[in-house]
Every structure is written in C-alpha cells, then in structure tokens.
C-alpha cells in the first residue's frame, strides 16, 4: 500500500462526492470518466485529470472510471493518438478494464436525441452562413439577434435534418441549433450549434456520417448514456455547464450527471496545451511528441520521469477551484525524491580531462569496491577498475583556484571516490593552443578506500573513470524548454514560440562512463555521482553507441525556493 491508499486526498470534489454517497444519491454509485480528444499526445496536465478521475474511482467502494475518446471532431483525430493515450494511461498506473468507449459509438443515439429535441420544439435547422451566425450572436455587451430560421416548423426541421444526414446538402449549408436564448449573457446559450455538415473521413465510422455532433451536445449525452455520476472537467468548461444541464433537462434523460469544474494544472517554463505542443512538433522546435524536453507523458517517460513521481506531483498540487501555476522545480523535486530511492549510483565523466598517476605501475589495474546506493544497503556493491590513466571532470580542476574552489589544482590533494587520494604535480598543455591536455599526479597507496591512516583530510571528493576501461557515450543535457516562466507573448506579432529556449538541449559526445554501464538496458536510470540522474534513451541508444538523457540534476532548486518562500 502506498501513501495514497493510507490517507486518501481530500478536496472540494471529493467532499461533494462523499456527501452524495452518504445521501445515497445515484444509489451511492460513483462513476467517473476521462474523456480525451484524440488530437495529440497526453501531457502532464492530463495526468492530473487522470489521477483525479481514476483515483476517485479507486477510493470509493464499487467506484468505476471509463476511458472515453471524445472523437466527435474527425478532421483532427488520428489512430496514432488513440494508441498513445492508452499507453500513457496504463503507464501512469491506471486501468479502465473493459470500460473503453468512443463518443463515435453513440453517433446513432445522439442523432436520435437530436430528432427528439426537434420534435420537442427545442432545436431548429438554421441556414445562415457561419459568418452570419457569428454576426447574429452579438457581443458581450450586445444581445444576439434571433435567426430568421428560428420559427421553422417541427416538420420542416425534421425534414431538413434528415436530409442533412442523408447527404443532400453541401458542407456548411445548414446547422442544427438549440433553441434557447439569443439574449442570454452566456454566449453558450445563444442558440448554440449542435450538429454541422462535414464530409470528413472518421477514424472509426469511416464515411458513414456526413453530419457530426458538436462537443457540447455529444459530451453531456455521452456522460448520460454511460451513467456517469460526476463529470469532472477543467475550469474553462464552467460556462458550458448551463448548456450541459439544459440539453439533459430538455431531453428528460434517465441519468443526469453533475458537472464539476476544477483548476487546470499549469507548470512554469512549459506549455500545457495540445495545440501549442503540436506547433512545437510540426515547426521542428523539438524532435517529436516524445522529445524528452516535452511536458508530454511520453516525453517525460523517455526523459526518465517515473509514473510515481508524476502521480506524486498531481497529489501534492491538490485539486483547486482557482487556476494557479506550479513551479517546475516542484516537479523536479518529485522526480528527484523518487529517483533518490531507486537509482543505482555509478560514475561517469561528461567532459573528460586526462589524469596520469605517475607512481602507479604501467599496465597494472585493480578493482575497487563501490557502493551502488548509499541509501539502500540492499543494492550492494560493485567493482570499478582503477589504473594509471584516468579521466576526471574538466570542471573539477582549476590551475588558479579562486578562494572557495576546493577541488583539484596544482599542489593540492583530493580524494577520488572509492579510490585514493591523489595530488596534482604538473599541468601539461598543448604547445600551440595552451589548452590543458593532461594532469600529472601521484597517488598515496595508503589511502585506499578514501581515508588516510595519518588522519589527514582533503576538502573534495571527485568522481572519475579509468581511461582504458571506461566506455564512450553521448549524454544529452536538458534544460527548461522556455526562457520565460509563463511563455505567453507580450508583444503583438509574437507568439509563445519566441520564448523557446535555444539552450534547452546540449549534446556531449565525448563522455566516458564506468564499464558497468555496458550492461544498462534502455529505460534504466542511474545517478551519475555528483551530476544528476540519467536515463538510457529508449529510441536513440545502441549497444555500441550509448545515449543517455539527463533526467534531472542533483541540485535541489526546490529546497531553495521553499526556504525563500517559506512554503
Ligand atoms: P489541451 O488544451 O491540452 O488540448 P484539452 O482540455 O483540450 O487539453 P482533452 O483531450 O479535451 O484536452 O482533455 C481531456 C481531459 O483532460 C479534459 O477533461 C480536460 O479538462 C483535462 N485536462 C486537460 N488539460 C488539463 C490540465 N492542464 N490540467 C488538468 N486537466 C486537464
Ligand atoms: Mg479539448
């Protein structure tokens, strides 16, 4: 049992549901759904909605959660997205069992409902053009005007609607509209369109239909058909709720779910909108939907984020009534917290600097014991080879060290992790460029394991690899995808892409890793000591050409922010 089971989260939605169950509303049943539109890959915002809907179903006795694809808009939907969405939900750790539905499964029933509305005098066929409809709709300050087709008889409407379905009219010639109130302060109630003619191939129904229901009509009725008790959606649908209720009341359906809105998850330095993510993909700002910089679940998975870390973020940010933006550092904190517990420790050098141990015999090598995970004795120890020629990190040496730089410099002694104390005696430079080529050092054989018998101390411990034994690798360092906390354009003519961070990815091709990493499998995650967490890429890595992605650094920005903001 994890923390979620032992202390279920509470929030205003769960309070409502608990009260409903207590009052035996819906016979005490709790049925939720997650209704993605298959027009892109899921992002971490969707994870919030998934955790909420599937989480609630788990918490209440007999509760269930449906997965329903809202595939009413055929032009934008693709089978690829359907499959990726299923993969992502399963990966997050949720299961719809046999409750997989498609709004398109209800096209026949939705059509019947539409006829019913017409027969009840609550819908009419309108033959204004799209532009005219917009014009007639009015503005925020001006009420709309009634359509000249508002008064068509039930018979005429039925006849026209049936002929719309039969393909007698061109796209856009007519629409079906609800007859509500053109003067309503709520735009959604100004005779909204319920059906439109569109000759577009649908990924499931093919060319069977040339009329398609609008979201507002299909959504509430799909919920009702499935016996959903609580229809949870994000805040932008608040103004659609009166229409949701109007349609269900107008049709006197058996099940009238309660729509409850919650705040979307927003995160700094990224965008959570499929439309914008699609722009990043199609305009080549990233390599694809699963680029490790993307806030998509597939991108995060490839980057090395675990489902536990993402679910943890969703829980920590709780469910609120008002929109807010979560610090990216909190997500990274969740990732670190999780990986700290499970990622084995290894050593790798990203920007190698050669070190020659002059008093270590040529041709000799030894195996030193290293601890895989200091936090978990169960993970045991491994052997790392040590020899006369090593690599250390370029950053760990300075010829003229400033005051607080305690790592290696000429004349100074430092510890090599799990190995020996070494001292730098000479710096060898390229005659022409003056670039440092290698360091000449000596080691103290008495300090094996990292401690001096005479008790002398050193101020730094460096990671390293044996030059001869190490394996080459490419390592990709990832930074925030945007340079602005909230990447919305301020100036006209600009858009969010102007804030894409040109330094969001840095590729290091000459890295050297300890030989144990030759056994790593794609998707495995390690802590490279002192550097961060790194995941063997599932797409680009080959056994003889390893590619690691930096999941997250070790630096805990969040702890600093926490201190500053006192949260
Ligand atoms: P996007 O704006 O990214 O396209 P969407 O809302 O159009 O998102 P849908 O596929 O319609 O995407 O969303 C499925 C469900 O996920 C909806 O119920 C929606 O409210 C919810 N959802 C989408 N984005 C977020 C988010 N950032 N935070 C919480 N819930 C979200
Ligand atoms: Mg949507």
Coordinates of C-alpha atoms and ligand atoms in Angstrom, one line a residue:
X1 CA 0.0 0.0 0.0
X2 CA 1.3 3.4 -0.8
X3 CA 0.7 6.7 0.8
X4 CA -2.4 7.3 -1.4
X5 CA -4.2 4.3 0.0
X6 CA -3.5 5.0 3.6
X7 CA -4.6 8.6 3.5
X8 CA -6.8 9.4 0.6
X9 CA -6.5 13.0 -0.5
X10 CA -9.4 15.4 0.3
X11 CA -10.5 18.3 -1.8
X12 CA -13.8 20.0 -2.7
X13 CA -14.7 17.5 -5.3
X14 CA -14.1 14.5 -3.0
X15 CA -16.2 16.3 -0.4
X16 CA -19.1 16.7 -2.8
X17 CA -18.8 13.0 -3.8
X18 CA -18.6 11.8 -0.2
X19 CA -21.7 13.8 0.7
X20 CA -23.5 12.4 -2.4
X21 CA -22.6 8.8 -1.4
X22 CA -23.8 9.4 2.1
X23 CA -27.1 10.8 0.9
X24 CA -27.4 7.7 -1.4
X25 CA -27.6 9.9 -4.5
X26 CA -27.3 7.8 -7.6
X27 CA -27.9 4.8 -5.3
X28 CA -24.5 5.5 -3.8
X29 CA -22.7 4.8 -7.1
X30 CA -19.6 6.7 -8.2
X31 CA -18.8 6.6 -11.9
X32 CA -16.3 9.0 -13.4
X33 CA -14.7 9.2 -16.8
X34 CA -11.6 10.5 -18.5
X35 CA -12.6 11.9 -21.9
X36 CA -9.6 12.8 -24.0
X37 CA -9.9 14.1 -27.5
X38 CA -7.5 12.0 -29.7
X39 CA -5.9 15.0 -31.3
X40 CA -2.5 14.9 -29.7
X41 CA -0.4 13.1 -27.0
X42 CA -1.3 13.4 -23.3
X43 CA 0.7 15.9 -21.3
X44 CA 1.2 16.2 -17.5
X45 CA -2.0 18.3 -17.2
X46 CA -3.9 15.3 -18.4
X47 CA -2.2 13.3 -15.8
X48 CA -3.9 15.5 -13.2
X49 CA -7.3 14.8 -14.7
X50 CA -6.5 11.0 -15.0
X51 CA -5.3 10.8 -11.4
X52 CA -8.4 12.6 -10.2
X53 CA -10.9 10.5 -12.2
X54 CA -9.3 7.1 -11.8
X55 CA -8.2 7.9 -8.3
X56 CA -11.7 8.8 -7.2
X57 CA -13.0 5.5 -8.7
X58 CA -10.4 3.6 -6.6
X59 CA -11.2 5.4 -3.4
X60 CA -15.0 4.9 -3.3
X61 CA -16.4 1.4 -2.9
X62 CA -17.5 0.0 -6.2
X63 CA -16.4 3.1 -8.0
X64 CA -15.5 2.9 -11.7
X65 CA -13.9 5.2 -14.3
X66 CA -14.4 5.0 -18.0
X67 CA -12.0 5.9 -20.7
X68 CA -13.9 7.6 -23.4
X69 CA -12.4 9.0 -26.5
X70 CA -14.2 12.2 -27.5
X71 CA -13.8 11.6 -31.2
X72 CA -16.5 13.9 -32.5
X73 CA -14.2 16.1 -34.5
X74 CA -12.9 13.8 -37.2
X75 CA -10.6 16.3 -39.0
X76 CA -8.1 16.5 -36.2
X77 CA -8.2 13.0 -34.8
X78 CA -5.8 10.1 -35.5
X79 CA -5.4 6.5 -34.6
X80 CA -1.8 7.1 -33.5
X81 CA -3.1 9.4 -30.8
X82 CA -5.7 6.9 -29.5
X83 CA -2.9 4.3 -29.1
X84 CA -0.5 6.7 -27.4
X85 CA -3.2 7.8 -25.0
X86 CA -4.0 4.2 -23.9
X87 CA -0.2 3.5 -23.5
X88 CA 0.2 6.6 -21.4
X89 CA -2.7 5.9 -19.0
X90 CA -1.5 2.4 -18.5
X91 CA 2.0 3.6 -17.9
X92 CA 0.7 6.1 -15.3
X93 CA -0.7 3.0 -13.5
X94 CA -4.4 3.2 -14.2
X95 CA -6.7 0.7 -15.7
X96 CA -10.1 1.2 -17.4
X97 CA -10.5 -2.6 -17.6
X98 CA -13.4 -3.2 -20.0
X99 CA -14.7 0.3 -19.9
X100 CA -13.3 1.7 -23.1
X101 CA -15.7 3.8 -25.1
X102 CA -15.8 6.2 -28.0
X103 CA -18.2 9.1 -28.4
X104 CA -18.5 7.9 -32.0
X105 CA -20.1 4.6 -30.7
X106 CA -23.1 6.8 -29.8
X107 CA -23.5 8.6 -33.1
X108 CA -26.7 6.8 -33.8
X109 CA -28.2 7.5 -30.4
X110 CA -27.0 11.1 -30.5
X111 CA -28.8 11.5 -33.8
X112 CA -32.0 10.1 -32.3
X113 CA -31.6 12.5 -29.4
X114 CA -31.3 15.4 -31.8
X115 CA -34.5 14.4 -33.6
X116 CA -36.2 14.2 -30.2
X117 CA -35.1 17.8 -29.5
X118 CA -36.5 18.9 -32.8
X119 CA -39.8 17.1 -32.0
X120 CA -40.0 18.9 -28.7
X121 CA -39.6 22.2 -30.5
X122 CA -36.2 22.8 -28.8
X123 CA -33.9 22.7 -31.8
X124 CA -34.1 24.1 -35.4
X125 CA -32.2 23.9 -38.6
X126 CA -30.6 27.2 -39.3
X127 CA -29.4 28.1 -42.8
X128 CA -27.4 31.2 -42.0
X129 CA -23.7 31.0 -43.1
X130 CA -21.0 30.6 -40.4
X131 CA -20.2 34.3 -40.7
X132 CA -23.9 35.3 -40.4
X133 CA -24.3 33.1 -37.3
X134 CA -21.3 34.9 -35.8
X135 CA -22.8 38.2 -36.6
X136 CA -26.2 37.3 -35.2
X137 CA -24.6 36.1 -32.0
X138 CA -24.0 39.6 -30.7
X139 CA -21.2 40.6 -28.3
X140 CA -20.5 40.6 -24.6
X141 CA -22.4 43.9 -24.3
X142 CA -24.9 43.4 -27.1
X143 CA -27.6 40.7 -27.1
X144 CA -27.8 38.4 -30.1
X145 CA -30.5 38.5 -32.8
X146 CA -32.8 35.7 -33.5
X147 CA -32.1 33.7 -36.6
X148 CA -34.7 34.1 -39.4
X149 CA -35.0 30.3 -39.4
X150 CA -35.8 30.2 -35.7
X151 CA -39.5 29.8 -36.4
X152 CA -39.3 26.8 -38.8
X153 CA -41.9 24.2 -38.0
X154 CA -41.1 20.8 -36.4
X155 CA -41.9 19.1 -39.7
X156 CA -39.7 21.3 -41.8
X157 CA -36.9 21.0 -39.3
X158 CA -37.2 17.2 -39.2
X159 CA -37.2 17.0 -42.9
X160 CA -34.2 19.3 -43.3
X161 CA -32.3 17.5 -40.6
X162 CA -32.9 14.1 -42.1
X163 CA -31.8 15.4 -45.4
X164 CA -28.6 16.8 -43.8
X165 CA -27.9 13.3 -42.5
X166 CA -28.7 11.8 -45.9
X167 CA -26.1 14.0 -47.6
X168 CA -28.5 16.2 -49.6
X169 CA -26.7 19.4 -48.7
X170 CA -23.2 20.9 -49.1
X171 CA -20.9 21.3 -46.1
X172 CA -21.9 24.4 -44.2
X173 CA -25.3 24.8 -45.9
X174 CA -27.3 24.2 -42.7
X175 CA -26.6 23.5 -39.0
X176 CA -28.8 22.2 -36.2
X177 CA -29.1 24.7 -33.3
X178 CA -30.6 24.5 -29.9
X179 CA -33.5 27.0 -29.4
X180 CA -32.5 28.7 -26.1
X181 CA -32.0 32.4 -25.7
X182 CA -30.2 34.8 -28.1
X183 CA -30.1 37.4 -25.3
X184 CA -28.5 35.2 -22.7
X185 CA -25.5 36.8 -21.0
X186 CA -23.8 33.4 -21.5
X187 CA -22.7 33.1 -25.1
X188 CA -23.0 29.3 -25.0
X189 CA -26.8 29.7 -24.5
X190 CA -27.3 31.9 -27.6
X191 CA -28.8 29.1 -29.7
X192 CA -25.6 27.0 -29.9
X193 CA -24.9 24.8 -32.8
X194 CA -25.5 21.1 -32.1
X195 CA -24.7 19.5 -35.5
X196 CA -22.8 20.5 -38.6
X197 CA -22.4 19.0 -42.0
X198 CA -18.8 17.9 -42.6
X199 CA -17.7 15.4 -45.3
X200 CA -14.7 14.2 -43.4
X201 CA -13.5 10.6 -43.0
X202 CA -13.7 9.5 -39.4
X203 CA -11.1 7.1 -38.0
X204 CA -13.8 4.7 -36.7
X205 CA -17.0 5.4 -38.6
X206 CA -15.4 6.0 -42.0
X207 CA -17.7 7.8 -44.4
X208 CA -20.9 6.6 -42.8
X209 CA -21.7 10.1 -41.5
X210 CA -21.6 13.5 -43.1
X211 CA -23.0 15.3 -40.1
X212 CA -21.2 15.4 -36.8
X213 CA -22.3 16.5 -33.3
X214 CA -20.7 19.4 -31.5
X215 CA -18.7 18.8 -28.3
X216 CA -21.4 20.3 -26.1
X217 CA -24.1 18.1 -27.5
X218 CA -22.1 14.9 -27.6
X219 CA -20.4 15.3 -24.2
X220 CA -23.3 15.6 -21.8
X221 CA -25.2 12.9 -23.6
X222 CA -22.2 10.5 -23.7
X223 CA -21.9 11.0 -20.0
X224 CA -25.6 10.3 -19.5
X225 CA -25.5 7.2 -21.7
X226 CA -22.6 5.8 -19.7
X227 CA -24.3 6.5 -16.4
X228 CA -21.6 8.9 -15.2
X229 CA -22.4 10.3 -11.8
X230 CA -19.8 13.0 -11.5
X231 CA -18.5 14.6 -14.7
X232 CA -15.2 16.3 -13.7
X233 CA -13.7 18.8 -16.1
X234 CA -11.4 21.8 -16.1
X235 CA -12.5 25.3 -15.3
X236 CA -12.8 26.5 -18.9
X237 CA -16.0 24.5 -19.2
X238 CA -17.7 26.4 -16.4
X239 CA -19.7 28.5 -18.9
X240 CA -20.7 25.3 -20.7
X241 CA -22.3 23.8 -17.7
X242 CA -25.7 25.6 -18.2
X243 CA -25.8 24.2 -21.7
X244 CA -24.8 20.7 -20.4
X245 CA -27.7 20.9 -18.0
X246 CA -30.1 22.4 -20.5
X247 CA -29.7 19.6 -23.0
X248 CA -30.1 16.9 -20.4
X249 CA -33.2 18.6 -19.0
X250 CA -34.7 19.2 -22.4
X251 CA -34.4 15.5 -23.2
X252 CA -35.5 14.2 -19.8
X253 CA -32.8 11.6 -19.8
X254 CA -32.6 8.9 -17.1
X255 CA -29.2 9.9 -15.9
X256 CA -28.2 13.5 -15.4
X257 CA -24.6 13.6 -14.3
X258 CA -23.3 16.5 -12.2
X259 CA -20.6 18.5 -13.9
X260 CA -17.9 19.8 -11.5
X261 CA -15.1 22.0 -12.7
X262 CA -11.6 22.1 -11.2
X263 CA -8.5 24.2 -12.0
X264 CA -6.1 23.0 -14.7
X265 CA -2.5 22.2 -13.8
X266 CA -0.1 24.7 -15.2
X267 CA 3.7 24.5 -14.8
X268 CA 6.3 27.2 -15.2
X269 CA 8.7 27.2 -18.2
X270 CA 6.5 25.0 -20.3
X271 CA 3.1 25.0 -22.1
X272 CA 0.3 22.5 -21.4
X273 CA -1.9 22.7 -24.5
X274 CA -2.0 20.1 -27.2
X275 CA -2.4 22.8 -29.8
X276 CA 0.8 24.5 -28.7
X277 CA 2.7 21.2 -28.3
X278 CA 1.6 20.3 -31.8
X279 CA 3.1 23.6 -33.0
X280 CA 6.4 22.7 -31.3
X281 CA 6.4 19.3 -33.1
X282 CA 5.3 20.4 -36.5
X283 CA 7.6 23.5 -36.6
X284 CA 10.6 21.5 -35.5
X285 CA 11.3 23.1 -32.2
X286 CA 11.5 19.6 -30.8
X287 CA 12.2 16.2 -32.3
X288 CA 8.7 14.8 -31.7
X289 CA 5.9 14.4 -29.2
X290 CA 8.2 12.2 -27.1
X291 CA 11.2 14.6 -27.2
X292 CA 12.5 14.4 -23.6
X293 CA 12.0 18.2 -23.3
X294 CA 8.3 17.9 -23.9
X295 CA 5.8 18.0 -21.0
X296 CA 4.0 15.1 -22.6
X297 CA 3.8 11.8 -20.7
X298 CA 5.8 10.1 -23.5
X299 CA 8.5 12.8 -23.3
X300 CA 8.7 12.6 -19.6
X301 CA 8.9 8.8 -19.7
X302 CA 11.7 9.0 -22.2
X303 CA 13.4 11.6 -20.0
X304 CA 13.3 9.2 -17.1
X305 CA 10.4 10.6 -15.0
X306 CA 8.6 7.8 -13.3
X307 CA 4.8 7.4 -13.0
X308 CA 5.2 7.6 -9.2
X309 CA 6.8 11.0 -9.5
X310 CA 4.1 12.3 -11.8
X311 CA 1.3 11.0 -9.6
X312 CA 3.0 12.4 -6.6
X313 CA 3.0 15.9 -8.3
X314 CA -0.7 15.6 -9.1
X315 CA -1.4 14.7 -5.4
X316 CA 0.8 17.5 -4.0
X317 CA -0.8 20.1 -6.1
X318 CA -4.2 19.0 -4.9
X319 CA -7.5 19.9 -6.7
X320 CA -8.4 23.5 -6.6
X321 CA -11.2 25.8 -7.7
X322 CA -8.9 28.5 -9.0
X323 CA -6.2 28.4 -11.6
X324 CA -2.6 28.6 -10.5
X325 CA 0.8 27.8 -11.9
X326 CA 3.0 25.2 -10.2
X327 CA 6.8 25.7 -10.2
X328 CA 8.7 23.4 -12.5
X329 CA 11.0 23.0 -9.5
X330 CA 8.3 21.1 -7.7
X331 CA 8.0 18.6 -10.5
X332 CA 11.8 18.1 -10.4
X333 CA 11.7 17.7 -6.7
X334 CA 9.2 14.9 -7.0
X335 CA 11.3 13.3 -9.7
X336 CA 14.5 13.5 -7.5
X337 CA 12.7 12.3 -4.4
X338 CA 11.6 9.2 -6.3
X339 CA 14.9 8.5 -8.1
X340 CA 17.0 9.1 -5.0
X341 CA 15.4 5.9 -3.6
X342 CA 15.8 3.7 -6.6
X343 CA 18.5 4.8 -8.9
X344 CA 21.8 2.9 -8.6
X345 CA 24.9 5.1 -8.2
X346 CA 27.6 5.0 -10.9
X347 CA 30.4 7.2 -12.1
X348 CA 30.6 8.9 -15.4
X349 CA 32.7 11.8 -16.7
X350 CA 30.8 14.2 -19.0
X351 CA 33.7 16.4 -20.1
X352 CA 36.9 14.3 -19.6
X353 CA 40.3 15.6 -18.5
X354 CA 43.1 13.0 -18.6
X355 CA 45.0 12.3 -15.4
X356 CA 48.1 10.2 -15.3
X357 CA 49.1 8.7 -11.9
X358 CA 52.9 8.7 -12.3
X359 CA 53.6 6.4 -9.4
X360 CA 51.0 3.8 -10.4
X361 CA 52.7 1.0 -12.3
X362 CA 52.3 0.9 -16.1
X363 CA 50.0 -1.9 -17.3
X364 CA 48.6 -2.5 -13.8
X365 CA 44.9 -2.3 -12.9
X366 CA 42.8 -3.2 -9.8
X367 CA 39.2 -3.5 -8.9
X368 CA 37.9 -1.2 -6.2
X369 CA 34.7 -1.6 -4.3
X370 CA 32.0 1.0 -4.9
X371 CA 28.6 1.2 -3.2
X372 CA 25.6 1.1 -5.6
X373 CA 23.2 3.1 -3.5
X374 CA 24.2 4.5 -0.2
X375 CA 20.6 4.9 0.9
X376 CA 19.8 1.3 0.3
X377 CA 22.2 -1.4 1.6
X378 CA 20.2 -4.0 -0.3
X379 CA 21.5 -2.8 -3.6
X380 CA 25.0 -4.0 -2.7
X381 CA 28.4 -3.1 -4.0
X382 CA 30.1 -3.3 -7.4
X383 CA 33.7 -3.3 -8.7
X384 CA 35.2 -0.3 -10.5
X385 CA 38.5 -0.6 -12.3
X386 CA 41.3 1.7 -11.4
X387 CA 44.5 2.2 -13.4
X388 CA 47.4 4.6 -14.2
X389 CA 45.4 6.7 -16.6
X390 CA 42.1 8.2 -15.5
X391 CA 39.5 10.8 -16.5
X392 CA 38.1 13.4 -14.2
X393 CA 35.7 16.2 -15.0
X394 CA 37.2 19.3 -16.6
X395 CA 35.2 21.4 -14.1
X396 CA 37.0 19.7 -11.2
X397 CA 40.3 21.2 -12.0
X398 CA 41.5 24.9 -12.0
X399 CA 45.0 25.9 -12.4
X400 CA 44.5 29.1 -10.4
X401 CA 41.7 28.3 -8.0
X402 CA 39.6 31.1 -6.5
X403 CA 39.1 31.1 -2.8
X404 CA 36.2 28.7 -2.4
X405 CA 37.3 26.2 -5.1
X406 CA 38.3 23.1 -3.1
X407 CA 38.7 20.7 -6.0
X408 CA 41.9 19.8 -7.7
X409 CA 44.6 22.4 -8.5
X410 CA 48.4 22.3 -8.7
X411 CA 50.0 21.1 -5.5
X412 CA 46.6 20.2 -3.9
X413 CA 45.4 16.8 -2.7
X414 CA 41.9 15.5 -3.3
X415 CA 40.1 12.2 -2.9
X416 CA 38.9 10.0 -5.8
X417 CA 35.6 8.5 -4.8
X418 CA 36.0 4.8 -3.6
X419 CA 39.7 5.0 -4.5
X420 CA 42.7 7.0 -3.3
X421 CA 44.0 10.5 -2.5
X422 CA 45.8 12.0 -5.5
X423 CA 47.9 15.1 -5.7
X424 CA 48.4 17.2 -8.8
X425 CA 52.1 17.9 -9.6
X426 CA 52.1 19.2 -13.2
X427 CA 49.8 20.5 -15.8
X428 CA 50.6 19.5 -19.4
X429 CA 49.3 21.9 -22.1
X430 CA 49.1 22.0 -25.8
X431 CA 52.1 24.0 -27.1
X432 CA 50.0 25.8 -29.7
X433 CA 46.6 26.4 -28.1
X434 CA 47.7 26.5 -24.4
X435 CA 44.8 24.1 -23.7
X436 CA 45.2 21.7 -20.8
X437 CA 45.9 18.3 -22.2
X438 CA 46.5 16.2 -19.0
X439 CA 47.4 16.4 -15.4
X440 CA 50.4 14.6 -13.9
X441 CA 49.5 13.4 -10.5
X442 CA 50.7 10.9 -7.8
X443 CA 48.6 8.8 -5.6
X444 CA 49.1 7.7 -2.0
X445 CA 48.7 3.8 -1.8
X446 CA 48.0 4.1 1.9
X447 CA 44.7 5.9 1.3
X448 CA 42.9 3.0 -0.5
X449 CA 39.2 3.3 0.1
X450 CA 39.4 7.0 0.6
X451 CA 40.9 7.6 4.1
X452 CA 44.4 8.4 5.2
X453 CA 45.8 6.4 8.1
X454 CA 47.5 9.5 9.4
X455 CA 44.2 11.2 9.6
X456 CA 44.9 14.0 7.1
X457 CA 41.9 15.4 5.4
X458 CA 41.1 16.6 1.9
X459 CA 38.3 19.1 1.0
X460 CA 36.9 17.5 -2.1
X461 CA 36.0 14.1 -3.5
X462 CA 35.9 13.7 -7.3
X463 CA 34.2 11.2 -9.5
X464 CA 36.5 9.6 -12.1
X465 CA 36.8 6.6 -14.5
X466 CA 39.7 4.5 -15.6
X467 CA 40.6 5.7 -19.2
X468 CA 41.3 2.3 -20.6
X469 CA 38.3 0.6 -19.0
X470 CA 35.7 3.3 -19.5
X471 CA 33.1 3.2 -22.2
X472 CA 32.2 6.1 -24.6
X473 CA 28.8 7.6 -24.5
X474 CA 26.7 10.6 -25.7
X475 CA 24.9 12.4 -23.0
X476 CA 22.1 14.9 -23.7
X477 CA 21.6 17.6 -21.1
X478 CA 18.2 19.1 -20.9
X479 CA 17.2 22.5 -19.6
X480 CA 13.8 24.3 -19.5
X481 CA 12.1 24.3 -22.8
X482 CA 11.2 28.0 -22.4
X483 CA 13.1 31.0 -21.2
X484 CA 10.1 32.6 -19.7
X485 CA 8.2 31.4 -16.6
X486 CA 4.8 31.8 -18.3
X487 CA 5.5 31.7 -22.1
X488 CA 2.7 33.9 -23.3
X489 CA 3.5 36.6 -25.8
X490 CA 3.5 40.2 -24.6
X491 CA 4.0 42.0 -27.9
X492 CA 1.9 41.8 -30.9
X493 CA 3.2 39.7 -33.8
X494 CA 4.9 37.5 -31.3
X495 CA 3.8 34.1 -30.2
X496 CA 4.8 31.6 -27.5
X497 CA 7.5 30.1 -29.7
X498 CA 9.6 33.2 -29.4
X499 CA 10.4 32.1 -25.9
X500 CA 11.7 28.6 -26.8
X501 CA 15.0 28.2 -25.0
X502 CA 17.8 27.8 -27.6
X503 CA 19.8 26.1 -24.9
X504 CA 17.2 23.6 -23.9
X505 CA 19.4 20.8 -25.1
X506 CA 23.2 20.4 -25.0
X507 CA 24.7 17.3 -26.6
X508 CA 28.0 16.0 -25.2
X509 CA 29.6 13.4 -27.4
X510 CA 32.9 12.6 -25.7
X511 CA 31.6 11.3 -22.3
X512 CA 33.3 8.4 -20.6
X513 CA 31.4 6.1 -18.3
X514 CA 32.4 3.3 -15.9
X515 CA 32.3 -0.1 -17.6
X516 CA 29.3 -1.5 -15.6
X517 CA 27.1 0.7 -17.7
X518 CA 27.7 -1.5 -20.7
X519 CA 25.0 -3.7 -19.2
X520 CA 22.4 -1.0 -18.9
X521 CA 19.1 -1.5 -20.7
X522 CA 17.2 1.3 -22.5
X523 CA 15.0 3.0 -19.9
X524 CA 17.3 2.2 -17.0
X525 CA 18.0 5.2 -14.8
X526 CA 21.2 5.9 -12.8
X527 CA 22.6 8.5 -10.6
X528 CA 25.9 9.6 -12.1
X529 CA 27.6 10.7 -8.8
X530 CA 27.7 14.4 -8.3
X531 CA 26.0 15.1 -11.6
X532 CA 22.4 14.0 -11.6
X533 CA 20.1 11.3 -12.8
X534 CA 20.5 9.9 -16.3
X535 CA 18.3 7.6 -18.3
X536 CA 19.5 5.3 -21.2
X537 CA 17.5 6.6 -24.1
X538 CA 14.8 4.2 -25.4
X539 CA 15.0 5.4 -29.0
X540 CA 18.5 6.5 -30.0
X541 CA 20.7 4.4 -27.8
X542 CA 22.5 1.4 -29.4
X543 CA 24.6 -1.2 -27.5
X544 CA 27.8 0.1 -29.1
X545 CA 26.7 3.8 -29.1
X546 CA 25.1 4.6 -25.8
X547 CA 23.0 7.7 -25.4
X548 CA 21.9 8.9 -22.0
X549 CA 19.4 11.7 -21.3
X550 CA 19.8 13.8 -18.2
X551 CA 16.6 13.3 -16.3
X552 CA 17.3 15.9 -13.7
X553 CA 20.3 17.5 -11.9
X554 CA 21.1 16.8 -8.3
X555 CA 20.8 20.4 -7.3
X556 CA 17.7 21.0 -5.3
X557 CA 16.3 24.2 -6.6
X558 CA 13.0 23.4 -4.9
X559 CA 14.6 23.3 -1.4
X560 CA 16.0 26.8 -2.0
X561 CA 12.7 28.2 -3.2
X562 CA 10.9 26.5 -0.3
X563 CA 13.3 28.3 2.0
X564 CA 12.8 31.6 0.3
X565 CA 9.1 31.5 0.0
X566 CA 8.6 29.6 3.3
X567 CA 6.1 27.1 1.8
Ligands
LIG1 P1 -5.5 20.8 -24.4 O1 -5.9 22.2 -24.1 O2 -4.1 20.5 -24.0 O3 -5.7 20.4 -25.8 P2 -7.9 19.6 -23.7 O4 -8.6 20.0 -22.5 O5 -8.4 20.1 -25.0 O6 -6.4 20.0 -23.5 P3 -8.8 17.0 -23.8 O7 -8.3 15.8 -24.5 O8 -10.1 17.6 -24.2 O9 -7.7 18.1 -23.8 O10 -8.8 16.7 -22.2 C1 -9.2 15.6 -21.6 C2 -9.5 16.0 -20.2 O11 -8.2 16.4 -19.6 C3 -10.5 17.1 -20.0 O12 -11.4 16.7 -19.0 C4 -9.7 18.2 -19.5 O13 -10.4 19.0 -18.7 C5 -8.5 17.6 -18.8 N1 -7.3 18.5 -18.9 C6 -6.7 18.9 -20.0 N2 -5.6 19.7 -19.7 C7 -5.6 19.7 -18.3 C8 -4.7 20.4 -17.4 N3 -3.7 21.2 -17.8 N4 -5.0 20.2 -16.1 C9 -6.0 19.4 -15.7 N5 -6.8 18.8 -16.5 C10 -6.6 18.9 -17.8
LIG2 MG1 -10.3 19.8 -25.7

